[in-house]
Amino acid sequence: MSESGPAISNLQADGAEYPPPPAFAAAARINSRGVVTDADADPVAWWEAQAGRLTWDTPWTRALDDDNAPFYRWFTGGTLNVAANCLDRHLPDRGNTVAFHWEGEPGDTLALTYRDLHDRVCRFANALAGLGVARGGRVAIYMGMVPELPIAMLACARLGAAFTVVFGGFSAEALRERMNDFGATVLVTQDEGWRGGKTVPLKANADDALDGAPGVTHSVVAQRTGGDVNWTPGRDLWFHELEAAASPDCPAEPMDAEQMLFVLYTSGSTGKPKGIVHTSGGYLTGAASTHANVFDLRDDDVYWCAADIGWITGHSYIVFGPLANGATSVMYEGAPGHPAQDRLWGIAERYGVTILYLAPTAIRLFMKWGDQEPAGHDLSRIRLLGSVGEPINPEAWEWYREHIGGDAAPIVDTWWQTETGSIMISPLPGLDTLKPGSAGKTLPGIHAEIVGEDGQPVAGGEGGYLLLTHPWPSMLRTLLGDDDRYVSTYWERFPGKYLAGDGCRQDADGDMWLLGRIDDVMNVSGHRLSTIEIESALVDHPAVAEAAVIGRADPVTGEAIAAFVTLRDGFEGDDRIIAELRDHVAMRIGAIAKPKSIVLTPDLPKTRSGKIMRRLLKDVSEQRNLGDVTTLANEEVVSAIADMADAMRGQED
Ligand code: WTA
């Protein structure tokens, strides 16, 4: 590629636009551009005002401390208690308001009011204190989506102890590695979880993991299924017994704004997971502010983020943001297709959900299951939809709006990362005109830039590297135990600016179009193409349920586009459809984007959070060794794909 050319070519045509419905805009929390321009002119003042949403025990003396950049600190000198902000301060006015409408997979339910949650968190905090957990302590949590999970997180926050949640779908080995890296002394887990009608042996996995984690002295076990578990006396303790025996009186002590709140491990470009460090005052400010503004939250909303708390989305938008705002949320334990493919819509109807926040991969799954599933339920209370985790292709966006949003609800496509702690780029639903496939603009107080290889801003409309150019309160503080990797991963390539690792372009209106991870960018015959554009074009074909595109090494073109496609039920996978799909992409984007090969597969390899593992597909295509696949959810798919790798060669022209 020439130095002067665009860093990332973008060939996607812009399509439909949806201005905010007038009634929605009139009542929205933010409906004037002036709020945004003021915030952008003075981001620190904006964030100070947002921190005013919280209750501080001691006011900060300095909002942004950049003396030791990029080790930024926010609200220094300030103290607060995160759990008190999520619970205690709501008791006078909203004590009897439901915090969580929890629904178990087998159909059992529990409504937890703010008062209930406060009582249980205080008890469990005292129980943890009895196990030696104090300010600065370290607790690992390995659970399914049960009420005890947020209770454990909030109990740690109340004590000023840091926690790390390890997603319940991870293996014993992944748990062991994280507990050791984190330095956990206590593990909170459960007997078993429910998933798709089957039990998940969480305690058995945890027992395995504890074998190689000598620093962990106690394992607290919530009883969920009542299934048989092995028991190590002295080490293992029942959650419910500790809770019942503990005092409900646990005064919330003020913590430093920069007290570590949690570490969340995320995969990087090497095998070793990165421990993303978040602290208290800044993180909660970011989560609360964005949750209120992006989701336009009001008192009578019933909000549902159907993610897993094991990921950052669940931390910020199931637990901390909503609770800091006193919201009423839905929390669901199990699989979306259990016992039937309309499970989510039944839940949304039952609790009168008004705001729903989902991942594109889930939306595409629901599309595949068919329009009749949501159509059988009354979803008329839904007034706002959200999307997070990967770029949403316009076809899925339109389906989501039509079939879930009643052809009216705005969709906020929210771009952010584990590292950013809270949403960075998203439409404001009462202000912005929506474009399917675009995440809209940076939120108030967030500054971004799109640059080329040389660090210079790209010309209008061209793709490049997405940078965040001004620090924000909920940003990661470092990588646990590895300040050097923190600096080299995020701050070195474009000094003083945060490298998000995503490609992006900005259109003439200032709207952002995310182009996937930088390593998902292909270089085909000198054109840098985003995988997501081609995936979008494929999914746009009526026969396609899901598609993943990678660039595989090619002696002629540098990289050749290889596509992996799952067909919708009822479509025949034959040579004719493959030819049709290639032509379809050529028609949608141009001949340059035509996949050189298309492999039809019953499923795509995904991480447990639902992200397509493109790197693995690349390895299969290039017939390399598979490397680390421990985060792979559906391993049998890999061999199915490998079997088909040969078929690819026959299609090349
Ligand atoms: C991707 C999830 C496009 C992106 C909150 C980012 C998105 C990575 C979007 C972070 C979006 C997330 N549009 N891409 N709306 N949201 N991503 O850490 O590549 O699990 O860098 O955080 O997901 O994933 P993570």
XYZ file of C-alpha atoms and ligand atoms in Angstrom:
678
model
C 0.000 0.000 0.000
C 1.325 3.430 -0.773
C 2.028 5.820 2.108
C -0.419 8.329 0.724
C -3.291 5.894 0.235
C -6.054 5.441 2.731
C -5.102 3.341 5.740
C -8.233 1.303 5.307
C -10.382 1.389 2.215
C -14.042 1.636 2.796
C -16.415 0.598 0.113
C -19.631 0.406 2.072
C -22.338 2.627 0.746
C -24.313 4.650 3.278
C -27.995 3.845 3.345
C -31.082 4.613 5.363
C -31.327 7.308 8.031
C -33.662 7.555 11.006
C -34.040 10.861 12.829
C -35.205 10.618 16.459
C -38.989 10.269 16.762
C -40.231 13.759 17.785
C -41.955 12.584 20.963
C -38.866 10.681 22.015
C -36.640 13.668 21.354
C -38.925 16.065 23.199
C -38.714 14.038 26.407
C -35.094 12.905 26.097
C -32.405 13.597 28.676
C -30.131 15.071 26.050
C -31.851 16.692 23.100
C -29.740 19.720 22.407
C -26.468 19.816 20.542
C -25.278 22.552 22.893
C -24.810 20.046 25.724
C -22.457 18.084 23.514
C -20.475 21.033 22.195
C -20.010 22.440 25.693
C -18.771 19.077 26.942
C -16.385 18.748 24.034
C -14.996 22.211 24.640
C -14.183 21.371 28.256
C -14.219 17.607 28.842
C -12.864 17.844 32.368
C -15.680 20.186 33.386
C -18.179 17.771 31.814
C -16.778 14.839 33.761
C -16.745 16.812 36.983
C -20.430 17.541 36.458
C -21.075 13.842 35.733
C -19.196 12.838 38.903
C -21.804 14.950 40.658
C -24.273 12.135 39.952
C -22.488 10.201 42.670
C -22.406 10.711 46.406
C -18.897 11.549 47.590
C -17.712 11.376 51.181
C -14.878 13.783 50.456
C -14.806 16.026 47.371
C -11.866 15.611 45.004
C -9.169 18.225 44.943
C -8.089 17.595 41.365
C -10.338 16.195 38.627
C -7.703 14.981 36.180
C -4.167 14.296 37.298
C -2.004 13.859 34.199
C 1.370 14.384 35.853
C 2.424 10.817 35.193
C 0.722 10.168 31.831
C -0.365 7.710 30.542
C -0.962 6.653 34.153
C -3.840 9.073 34.520
C -5.742 9.494 37.755
C -9.197 10.968 38.204
C -10.854 12.750 41.096
C -7.768 12.593 43.287
C -8.347 13.384 46.911
C -12.000 12.350 46.570
C -13.445 9.444 48.529
C -16.632 7.454 48.038
C -17.993 3.980 48.533
C -19.110 2.294 45.309
C -21.583 -0.041 47.034
C -23.123 2.828 48.990
C -23.579 4.684 45.719
C -25.280 1.655 44.183
C -27.469 0.815 47.185
C -27.580 2.861 50.380
C -28.352 6.212 48.852
C -31.405 4.799 47.035
C -32.985 3.417 50.217
C -34.946 6.510 51.299
C -36.744 6.978 47.971
C -36.389 3.692 46.139
C -35.854 1.118 48.867
C -38.904 -0.858 47.782
C -38.210 -0.458 44.082
C -37.077 -3.615 42.338
C -33.394 -3.530 41.451
C -33.423 -6.910 39.700
C -36.259 -8.970 38.315
C -34.236 -12.154 38.253
C -35.398 -15.155 36.276
C -33.747 -18.557 36.472
C -33.508 -20.773 33.430
C -35.903 -23.402 34.847
C -38.481 -20.628 35.331
C -38.040 -19.760 39.016
C -38.040 -16.031 39.765
C -36.868 -13.601 42.409
C -37.591 -9.884 42.706
C -34.812 -8.150 44.628
C -35.611 -4.643 45.821
C -32.885 -2.153 46.631
C -33.539 -2.877 50.298
C -33.225 -6.645 49.789
C -30.033 -6.191 47.838
C -28.613 -3.825 50.451
C -29.340 -6.314 53.217
C -27.759 -9.236 51.384
C -24.702 -7.257 50.301
C -24.086 -6.049 53.866
C -24.342 -9.586 55.209
C -22.059 -11.020 52.586
C -19.541 -8.223 53.063
C -19.396 -9.110 56.755
C -19.009 -12.771 55.834
C -16.090 -11.958 53.531
C -14.536 -9.794 56.217
C -14.723 -12.831 58.470
C -12.583 -14.680 55.923
C -9.917 -11.999 56.145
C -11.024 -9.932 53.152
C -10.372 -6.246 53.799
C -9.590 -3.050 51.935
C -7.109 -3.903 49.188
C -8.010 -7.634 49.351
C -8.507 -9.841 46.292
C -11.538 -12.009 45.587
C -12.154 -14.142 42.493
C -15.722 -14.854 41.396
C -16.670 -17.766 39.119
C -20.418 -18.043 38.767
C -23.357 -18.158 36.429
C -25.984 -15.432 36.237
C -27.356 -15.869 39.758
C -28.253 -13.061 42.217
C -25.265 -14.014 44.373
C -22.948 -12.796 41.589
C -23.782 -9.067 41.812
C -24.118 -9.500 45.576
C -20.533 -10.774 45.780
C -19.235 -7.968 43.544
C -20.970 -5.298 45.604
C -19.844 -6.875 48.880
C -16.227 -6.606 47.712
C -16.782 -3.003 46.655
C -18.267 -2.249 50.057
C -15.094 -3.506 51.735
C -12.756 -1.861 49.242
C -11.514 -5.288 48.157
C -10.863 -5.792 44.446
C -12.634 -8.611 42.619
C -12.159 -10.373 39.339
C -15.117 -12.074 37.718
C -14.156 -15.070 35.601
C -16.929 -15.900 33.136
C -18.672 -19.152 34.145
C -18.057 -20.642 30.716
C -14.298 -20.585 31.144
C -12.330 -23.716 31.905
C -10.632 -24.686 35.169
C -7.305 -23.819 33.617
C -8.397 -20.313 32.654
C -9.778 -19.787 36.165
C -6.567 -21.035 37.787
C -4.400 -18.750 35.670
C -6.538 -15.714 36.500
C -6.802 -16.446 40.240
C -3.036 -16.785 40.443
C -2.280 -13.707 38.389
C -4.762 -11.713 40.437
C -3.522 -13.013 43.792
C -6.981 -14.035 44.996
C -7.318 -15.299 48.578
C -11.016 -16.172 48.371
C -13.059 -17.672 45.535
C -16.821 -17.274 45.291
C -18.492 -19.896 43.113
C -21.650 -22.029 42.993
C -22.488 -25.716 42.985
C -23.679 -25.838 39.380
C -25.196 -23.517 36.831
C -28.082 -23.982 34.407
C -27.422 -23.675 30.697
C -29.681 -24.974 27.946
C -31.437 -27.378 30.319
C -28.153 -28.945 31.432
C -26.076 -28.342 34.518
C -22.655 -26.712 34.307
C -20.254 -28.133 36.924
C -18.929 -24.844 38.269
C -17.728 -26.118 41.629
C -16.070 -29.171 40.083
C -14.177 -26.858 37.718
C -13.361 -24.529 40.581
C -12.057 -27.473 42.639
C -9.790 -28.388 39.736
C -8.577 -24.820 39.447
C -7.960 -24.552 43.186
C -5.585 -27.503 42.959
C -3.041 -25.215 41.401
C -3.956 -22.014 43.243
C -2.379 -22.283 46.690
C -3.038 -18.617 47.550
C -6.793 -19.191 47.711
C -7.685 -20.274 51.227
C -11.487 -20.328 51.008
C -14.089 -21.242 48.444
C -17.571 -19.887 49.100
C -20.244 -21.877 47.281
C -23.709 -20.599 46.415
C -26.285 -23.367 46.194
C -28.151 -23.202 42.922
C -29.087 -26.625 41.573
C -28.600 -28.629 44.767
C -26.586 -31.163 42.774
C -23.925 -33.300 44.450
C -20.557 -31.619 44.923
C -17.294 -32.654 46.519
C -16.536 -30.824 49.723
C -13.218 -29.867 51.272
C -13.903 -29.114 54.949
C -12.174 -25.989 56.203
C -11.792 -24.586 52.709
C -15.337 -24.824 51.336
C -18.186 -22.823 52.867
C -21.834 -22.431 51.839
C -22.786 -18.942 50.726
C -26.250 -19.143 52.297
C -24.904 -20.302 55.651
C -22.383 -17.456 55.822
C -25.024 -14.958 54.760
C -27.540 -16.144 57.363
C -24.973 -16.067 60.152
C -23.607 -12.621 59.311
C -24.802 -9.298 60.674
C -26.742 -7.061 58.268
C -24.967 -4.080 59.766
C -21.966 -3.153 57.676
C -21.195 0.568 57.520
C -19.862 1.656 54.129
C -16.435 3.169 54.569
C -15.151 5.867 52.244
C -12.595 4.608 49.710
C -10.093 6.559 47.706
C -11.368 7.423 44.224
C -8.418 5.476 42.818
C -9.003 2.388 44.999
C -8.901 -0.623 42.651
C -12.470 -1.815 42.057
C -11.911 -4.803 39.784
C -9.670 -6.459 37.259
C -11.199 -8.036 34.180
C -9.075 -10.286 32.003
C -9.354 -9.923 28.267
C -7.513 -11.520 25.389
C -4.767 -9.643 23.642
C -2.666 -10.322 20.610
C -0.461 -12.729 22.586
C -1.655 -15.817 24.447
C -1.455 -14.280 27.923
C -4.673 -12.530 28.975
C -4.408 -8.899 29.972
C -5.674 -7.918 33.426
C -7.489 -4.655 32.795
C -7.468 -2.562 35.983
C -10.421 -0.322 36.840
C -10.692 1.934 39.868
C -13.624 3.356 41.813
C -14.617 6.993 41.333
C -13.830 7.410 37.662
C -15.223 4.042 36.631
C -18.519 4.577 38.428
C -18.798 8.094 37.018
C -18.389 6.778 33.469
C -20.758 3.842 33.937
C -23.499 5.905 35.617
C -23.260 8.842 33.233
C -23.340 6.820 30.028
C -26.020 4.472 31.316
C -28.295 7.435 32.007
C -27.535 9.405 28.853
C -27.184 6.696 26.208
C -30.179 4.701 27.410
C -32.144 7.860 28.216
C -33.093 6.260 31.490
C -36.189 7.343 33.358
C -37.761 6.263 36.631
C -40.361 3.916 35.183
C -38.079 2.152 32.721
C -37.552 -1.594 32.906
C -34.096 -2.054 31.542
C -32.566 -5.290 30.317
C -28.992 -5.839 29.260
C -28.987 -9.481 28.208
C -25.212 -9.894 28.419
C -23.322 -12.012 30.929
C -21.884 -10.257 33.967
C -18.639 -12.123 33.233
C -17.898 -9.549 30.515
C -17.369 -5.812 30.808
C -20.821 -5.157 29.370
C -22.350 -6.910 32.345
C -20.091 -5.159 34.850
C -20.924 -1.680 33.575
C -24.469 -2.094 32.273
C -26.024 -4.818 34.422
C -24.387 -4.051 37.738
C -22.684 -0.695 38.292
C -24.312 1.759 35.861
C -27.922 0.689 36.444
C -27.554 0.352 40.214
C -25.779 3.700 40.555
C -28.774 5.169 38.723
C -31.358 3.352 40.833
C -32.719 1.532 37.775
C -35.017 -1.483 37.636
C -33.363 -4.241 35.604
C -34.072 -7.722 34.354
C -31.449 -10.414 34.880
C -31.800 -13.787 33.179
C -29.795 -16.854 34.071
C -29.896 -19.135 31.101
C -29.664 -19.806 27.391
C -31.767 -17.721 24.978
C -33.224 -20.792 23.264
C -34.379 -22.644 26.367
C -36.896 -24.129 26.606
C -37.951 -22.557 23.287
C -36.642 -20.000 20.846
C -38.954 -17.289 22.146
C -37.599 -17.338 25.710
C -36.223 -13.789 25.609
C -39.405 -12.362 24.167
C -41.464 -14.039 26.858
C -39.251 -12.450 29.514
C -39.407 -9.027 27.849
C -43.202 -9.255 27.758
C -43.532 -10.574 31.325
C -41.596 -7.736 32.937
C -42.647 -5.024 30.512
C -39.114 -4.340 29.313
C -38.732 -0.840 27.865
C -34.999 -0.811 27.043
C -33.182 -3.830 25.625
C -29.421 -4.085 25.081
C -28.100 -7.034 23.020
C -25.082 -8.182 21.001
C -25.282 -8.427 17.184
C -24.439 -12.109 17.342
C -27.601 -12.643 19.435
C -29.647 -10.510 17.057
C -28.478 -12.588 14.086
C -29.346 -15.764 15.968
C -32.865 -14.451 16.551
C -33.139 -13.537 12.876
C -32.180 -17.074 12.018
C -34.807 -18.464 14.364
C -37.439 -16.465 12.554
C -39.819 -13.504 12.790
C -42.560 -15.620 14.340
C -40.727 -15.899 17.686
C -40.894 -12.220 18.726
C -44.193 -11.807 16.844
C -45.876 -14.117 19.350
C -45.226 -11.671 22.204
C -46.291 -8.190 23.181
C -43.124 -6.130 22.949
C -44.953 -2.839 22.627
C -43.374 -1.321 25.737
C -39.908 -1.414 24.174
C -38.904 2.167 23.430
C -35.141 1.900 22.968
C -32.756 -0.781 21.732
C -29.003 -1.116 22.104
C -26.271 -3.109 20.423
C -22.731 -3.840 21.608
C -19.707 -6.035 21.015
C -19.056 -5.924 17.312
C -20.162 -3.934 14.322
C -23.811 -4.602 13.567
C -24.511 -5.220 9.930
C -27.297 -3.037 8.518
C -29.526 -6.022 7.790
C -29.492 -7.152 11.424
C -29.991 -3.530 12.520
C -33.097 -3.209 10.356
C -34.459 -6.537 11.577
C -33.894 -5.533 15.195
C -35.722 -2.250 14.691
C -38.621 -3.782 12.815
C -39.244 -6.985 14.740
C -38.171 -6.013 18.263
C -38.511 -2.244 18.188
C -41.949 -2.142 16.563
C -40.533 -0.170 13.642
C -40.112 2.826 15.923
C -37.586 2.351 18.714
C -34.245 4.081 18.180
C -31.202 1.788 18.263
C -28.038 2.876 20.022
C -25.064 1.058 18.515
C -22.546 1.490 21.327
C -18.824 1.202 20.707
C -16.504 0.634 23.642
C -14.090 -1.872 25.160
C -13.153 -3.618 28.385
C -10.387 -1.044 28.534
C -12.617 1.993 28.156
C -14.917 0.858 30.987
C -17.943 2.625 29.541
C -19.451 3.563 26.189
C -17.309 5.950 24.115
C -19.132 6.203 20.799
C -22.888 5.971 20.430
C -25.804 7.923 19.133
C -27.688 9.938 21.744
C -31.179 8.642 21.011
C -33.006 11.926 21.510
C -30.590 13.923 19.428
C -28.911 11.954 16.696
C -30.092 10.688 13.340
C -29.371 6.967 13.188
C -27.652 5.201 10.324
C -27.803 1.398 10.386
C -24.233 0.152 10.752
C -22.816 3.351 12.202
C -22.087 3.799 15.923
C -22.710 7.519 15.602
C -20.558 10.093 17.333
C -18.279 10.251 20.335
C -20.221 10.826 23.537
C -19.918 14.151 25.356
C -16.458 14.501 26.871
C -14.878 11.892 24.575
C -12.449 12.960 21.884
C -11.463 10.664 19.038
C -9.301 10.873 15.964
C -8.838 8.616 12.962
C -5.274 8.483 11.699
C -3.211 6.736 9.062
C 0.048 4.830 9.462
C 1.898 8.115 9.829
C -0.265 9.278 12.740
C -1.815 12.068 10.692
C -5.593 12.387 10.551
C -6.934 10.727 7.417
C -8.803 12.708 4.818
C -12.567 12.891 5.303
C -14.338 9.590 4.849
C -11.230 7.438 4.725
C -10.566 4.579 7.091
C -7.766 4.562 9.642
C -6.850 3.760 13.209
C -9.265 4.875 15.903
C -7.548 6.824 18.690
C -8.996 8.392 21.817
C -7.160 11.635 22.316
C -8.281 12.901 25.708
C -8.298 10.826 28.913
C -11.697 9.888 30.376
C -12.636 8.825 33.915
C -13.551 5.164 33.295
C -10.371 4.400 31.362
C -8.209 1.466 32.405
C -5.432 2.511 34.747
C -2.901 -0.142 33.739
C -2.573 -3.874 33.070
C -2.265 -5.685 36.371
C 1.395 -6.189 37.146
C 2.529 -5.047 33.720
C 2.849 -1.291 33.355
C 5.198 -1.759 30.395
C 2.673 -3.767 28.412
C 0.050 -1.134 29.242
C 2.221 1.555 27.712
C 3.352 -0.470 24.711
C -0.099 -1.829 23.825
C -2.063 1.390 24.024
C 0.164 4.455 24.098
C 3.390 3.885 22.226
C 2.440 3.675 18.587
C 0.837 7.135 18.546
C 2.396 8.821 21.578
C 0.016 10.472 24.000
C -3.034 8.968 22.315
C -4.920 5.809 23.205
C -4.807 3.204 20.425
C -8.102 1.343 20.498
C -7.009 -1.340 18.052
C -10.047 -0.838 15.827
C -10.278 0.521 12.331
C -12.801 3.278 11.777
C -13.934 5.887 9.305
C -15.949 9.020 9.835
C -18.484 10.214 7.277
C -19.238 13.790 6.325
C -21.752 14.109 9.181
C -19.143 13.034 11.705
C -20.664 9.593 12.196
C -18.285 6.734 12.931
C -18.264 3.467 11.030
C -16.295 0.828 12.883
C -14.333 -1.433 10.579
C -13.401 -4.237 12.960
C -10.190 -4.904 14.788
C -7.016 -3.764 13.126
C -5.994 -7.374 12.760
C -9.289 -8.060 10.998
C -8.223 -5.713 8.266
C -7.105 -7.317 5.033
C -4.757 -6.103 2.406
C -5.953 -7.343 -0.953
C -4.078 -6.190 -4.017
C -3.017 -3.031 -2.211
C -6.493 -2.275 -0.967
C -7.051 -2.503 2.714
C -10.501 -3.938 3.230
C -12.420 -4.424 6.427
C -13.699 -7.911 7.014
C -16.927 -6.532 8.393
C -17.971 -4.854 5.169
C -17.778 -8.113 3.290
C -19.505 -9.997 6.087
C -22.251 -7.450 5.954
C -22.691 -7.945 2.251
C -22.867 -11.709 2.680
C -25.385 -11.539 5.510
C -27.434 -9.264 3.305
C -28.124 -12.261 1.035
C -31.402 -13.991 1.994
C -29.750 -17.406 2.280
C -27.080 -16.335 4.774
C -27.494 -16.541 8.543
C -23.966 -15.631 9.568
C -20.648 -14.994 7.861
C -17.028 -14.542 8.844
C -14.398 -13.204 6.501
C -10.644 -13.323 6.830
C -7.675 -12.540 4.657
C -5.500 -15.557 3.979
C -1.977 -15.267 2.664
C -1.905 -15.278 -1.112
C 1.197 -15.188 -3.283
C -0.424 -12.949 -5.857
C -2.716 -10.541 -4.076
C -1.032 -10.372 -0.670
C -4.142 -11.560 0.987
C -7.084 -13.350 -0.510
C -10.553 -12.999 0.895
C -11.819 -16.209 2.422
C -15.396 -16.392 3.655
C -17.048 -18.845 6.006
C -20.804 -18.887 5.791
C -23.665 -20.435 7.724
C -26.855 -20.756 5.717
C -30.330 -20.145 7.052
C -32.506 -23.164 7.660
C -34.129 -24.337 4.438
C -31.357 -23.311 2.024
C -29.360 -25.925 0.139
C -25.576 -25.638 0.369
C -24.326 -26.317 -3.150
C -22.008 -24.867 -5.787
C -24.781 -22.751 -7.190
C -25.274 -20.879 -3.927
C -21.528 -20.341 -3.548
C -21.356 -18.746 -6.979
C -24.401 -16.665 -6.159
C -22.871 -15.412 -2.910
C -19.650 -14.398 -4.613
C -21.608 -12.470 -7.194
C -23.713 -10.926 -4.475
C -20.657 -9.501 -2.719
C -19.304 -8.247 -6.010
C -22.635 -6.601 -6.619
C -22.862 -5.049 -3.166
C -19.303 -3.819 -2.776
C -17.345 -4.389 -5.979
C -15.259 -7.073 -7.641
C -12.290 -6.296 -5.375
C -14.286 -7.580 -2.407
C -15.414 -10.840 -4.044
C -14.350 -13.714 -1.784
C -11.846 -15.968 -3.414
C -13.279 -18.895 -1.513
C -16.449 -19.560 0.419
C -16.769 -22.423 2.860
C -20.245 -23.399 3.998
C -20.252 -24.533 7.602
C -22.993 -25.475 10.074
C -21.573 -23.030 12.645
C -18.724 -20.582 13.129
C -16.049 -20.865 15.799
C -16.765 -18.297 18.495
C -15.337 -17.180 21.772
C -17.544 -17.730 24.745
C -18.694 -14.151 24.520
C -19.889 -14.776 20.990
C -17.160 -13.091 18.984
C -16.214 -14.912 15.830
C -12.645 -16.217 16.076
C -11.335 -14.929 12.791
C -7.751 -15.673 13.717
C -8.610 -19.341 13.998
C -10.318 -19.323 10.623
C -7.212 -17.706 9.203
C -5.076 -20.465 10.667
C -7.367 -23.107 9.188
C -7.281 -21.421 5.798
C -3.520 -21.183 5.838
C -3.218 -24.697 7.253
C -1.167 -23.590 10.227
C -1.213 -25.160 13.636
C -4.227 -24.050 15.568
C -2.403 -22.503 18.531
C -4.381 -21.560 21.608
C -8.092 -22.332 21.309
C -8.983 -22.419 24.987
C -11.543 -19.648 24.574
C -13.321 -21.515 21.835
C -16.966 -22.325 22.492
C -17.830 -24.814 19.785
C -14.687 -26.824 19.140
C -16.321 -29.424 16.952
C -16.882 -26.716 14.390
C -13.154 -26.319 13.877
C -12.645 -29.812 12.573
C -15.698 -29.490 10.367
C -14.174 -26.359 8.877
C -10.747 -27.936 8.544
C -12.352 -30.804 6.641
C -13.751 -28.329 4.188
C -10.549 -26.375 3.728
C -9.708 -28.496 0.714
C -12.933 -27.586 -0.944
C -11.765 -23.990 -1.106
C -9.084 -24.618 -3.623
C -11.518 -25.860 -6.231
C -13.398 -22.562 -6.281
C -10.551 -20.248 -7.056
C -10.602 -18.473 -10.326
C -15.676 -4.435 19.314
C -17.109 -4.975 24.621
C -18.165 -2.202 16.476
C -14.455 -3.582 18.996
C -17.864 -3.744 25.128
C -13.818 -3.397 20.353
C -17.543 -2.992 18.535
C -14.085 -4.721 21.003
C -18.678 -2.391 19.129
C -14.104 -4.647 22.509
C -19.585 -1.689 18.271
C -17.508 -3.378 20.664
N -19.279 -1.620 16.945
N -17.302 -2.883 17.213
N -20.697 -1.132 18.718
N -18.621 -2.659 20.447
N -16.859 -3.612 19.515
O -13.469 -5.601 25.292
O -13.620 -4.313 18.129
O -15.270 -7.345 24.866
O -12.433 -3.118 20.272
O -15.779 -4.900 25.028
O -15.368 -5.128 20.516
O -14.553 -5.869 23.052
P -14.729 -5.999 24.607
